[in-house]
Amino acid sequence: MDFSTPAHVRELVTRVEHFVRHEVIPVETLSGATEDGLPADVFHTLRAKAQAARLWAPQLPPELGGLGLSLSELVPVFEAAGRSLWGPVALNCAAPDEGNMHLLHLYATEEQKAQYLLPLAAGRVRSAFAMTEPPPGVGSDPSMLRTTARRDGDHWVIDGHKWWTTGADGAAFLLIMARTDANTAGQSGATIFIAPSETPGIEIVRRIPHMGGSTPGGHCEVRLHEVRLPASSVLGQVGAGFSLVQARLGPARLTHCMRWTGIAQRALEIATQYAAERSAFGKHLSEHQAVAWMLADSATELHAGRLMVSHAAWLLERGEKARRETSMTKVFVAEAVNRTLDRAIQICGGTGISRDLPLSEWYEAARAFRIYDGASEVHRMVIARDIIKQYGE
Ligand SMILES: Cc1cc2nc3c(=O)[nH]c(=O)nc-3n(C[C@H](O)[C@H](O)[C@H](O)COP(=O)(O)OP(=O)(O)OC[C@H]3O[C@@H](n4cnc5c(N)ncnc54)[C@H](O)[C@@H]3O)c2cc1C
């Protein structure tokens, strides 16, 4: 085991931290200004500054304008970017674009890369990933996919109803998961299509009102009425949709953990500062054991989470599926981040609840992390199934 961080990664972490502290955090308070969060001019200026500072897209290969880091190397870099909810957006490594770029890089044809991946990598457009459907469609259970795509000559025609499609309003294109083989049930016979947003039949019904702050393009409900796409719109192979989803979700779950650890670490620092400066009952809060232990528990959980993320990233880099490890990591980090934010608010008392500090905003935003990319209960089910199967063997 080698826990050292390579020099080029350490140097990058320092520069990302500096950028987030001096460029991103000062504009955080503007994040409620529009329904996309930051005002458009602030958003574009931040991104231009990140490009000029050579911090753009650490996860992408250099030929796509990125910094070419491995998944393991991304762990501290994404945490540094994630110290603000807007850091990853500024660096073009936020969800859902980051996961979509990964998927397109792995499976898109040269023509698809030129049309969709290059502009996305350059930050000229945004994208969305449309899998989840309102009940009774697919949610936690992938086999419940109801959106269909039927072949019609050289085209496919998609009908369906999606929601929670993050970023769909204003995205240049959607990756749409649809069932292409009506005769197969369960987790086969599905395909991912790349659909330009202006394709007739794609209707953005609404941005779903939700807890947590604004995000570019919102979280949308989308109707698909006879959306007609050429056969060249298939991403990867017809029928391979679920294996592509797994290829996207494995690393994407880890990168979510990396970014959210940045917010949780910052919350711990804010709570520590408050506890060190504020007094009650004749001493600083930090000298009360109940408060000190909350700080210790948060630091310990974040440390454990980082090690779990690094280990799962290392397994994925070796070509292993690491289903159990990525599920364990997702459950643990999502819950540790939520506990850390909860403790930070508790330590800061009324100030923690107020909007004078960013803790309450982060607390609201982080709650969804225990649900998206697999609810904690579903990941526990995956882990338990694996353990029980191994016991049977
Ligand atoms: C902020 C946000 C952004 C999202 N972005 C996207 C996106 O960009 N694209 C996309 O396709 N989807 C997106 N989603 C959807 C997300 O992936 C789903 O919400 C998630 O998969 C859960 O599905 P569901 O909401 O239908 O919950 P359900 O399937 O209705 O489950 C509800 C609850 O039931 C429990 N449960 C389910 N199965 C089990 C089980 N086996 N054992 C025990 N308990 C269980 C869990 O507690 C779960 O939370 C997003 C969701 C949110 C909140």
Tab-separated table of C-alpha atoms in Angstrom, residues 40 52 127 160 210 232-233 245 250 254 265 273 279 284 287 290 297 327 339 370 375 384 389:
chain	number	residue	atom	x	y	z
A	40	ALA	CA	-24.830	33.601	-16.640
A	52	ALA	CA	-6.904	30.152	-18.165
A	127	SER	CA	-25.976	17.598	-21.326
A	160	GLY	CA	-41.831	7.649	-22.662
A	210	HIS	CA	-37.199	20.551	-4.759
A	232	SER	CA	-26.697	6.434	-35.724
A	233	SER	CA	-28.079	7.858	-32.442
A	245	VAL	CA	-25.189	2.510	-17.235
A	250	GLY	CA	-19.339	3.015	-11.009
A	254	LEU	CA	-17.078	7.764	-6.576
A	265	GLN	CA	-14.588	19.059	5.071
A	273	GLN	CA	-13.729	27.717	13.960
A	279	SER	CA	-17.845	30.393	24.599
A	284	HIS	CA	-14.875	27.648	24.603
A	287	GLU	CA	-13.487	22.503	25.376
A	290	ALA	CA	-19.704	16.703	23.650
A	297	ASP	CA	-16.392	11.841	14.752
A	327	SER	CA	-21.793	0.431	-3.084
A	339	ARG	CA	-23.938	13.432	9.518
A	370	ARG	CA	-28.560	9.497	-0.014
A	375	ALA	CA	-30.600	4.976	-2.444
A	384	ALA	CA	-25.800	-8.024	1.400
A	389	LYS	CA	-23.875	-15.309	-2.363
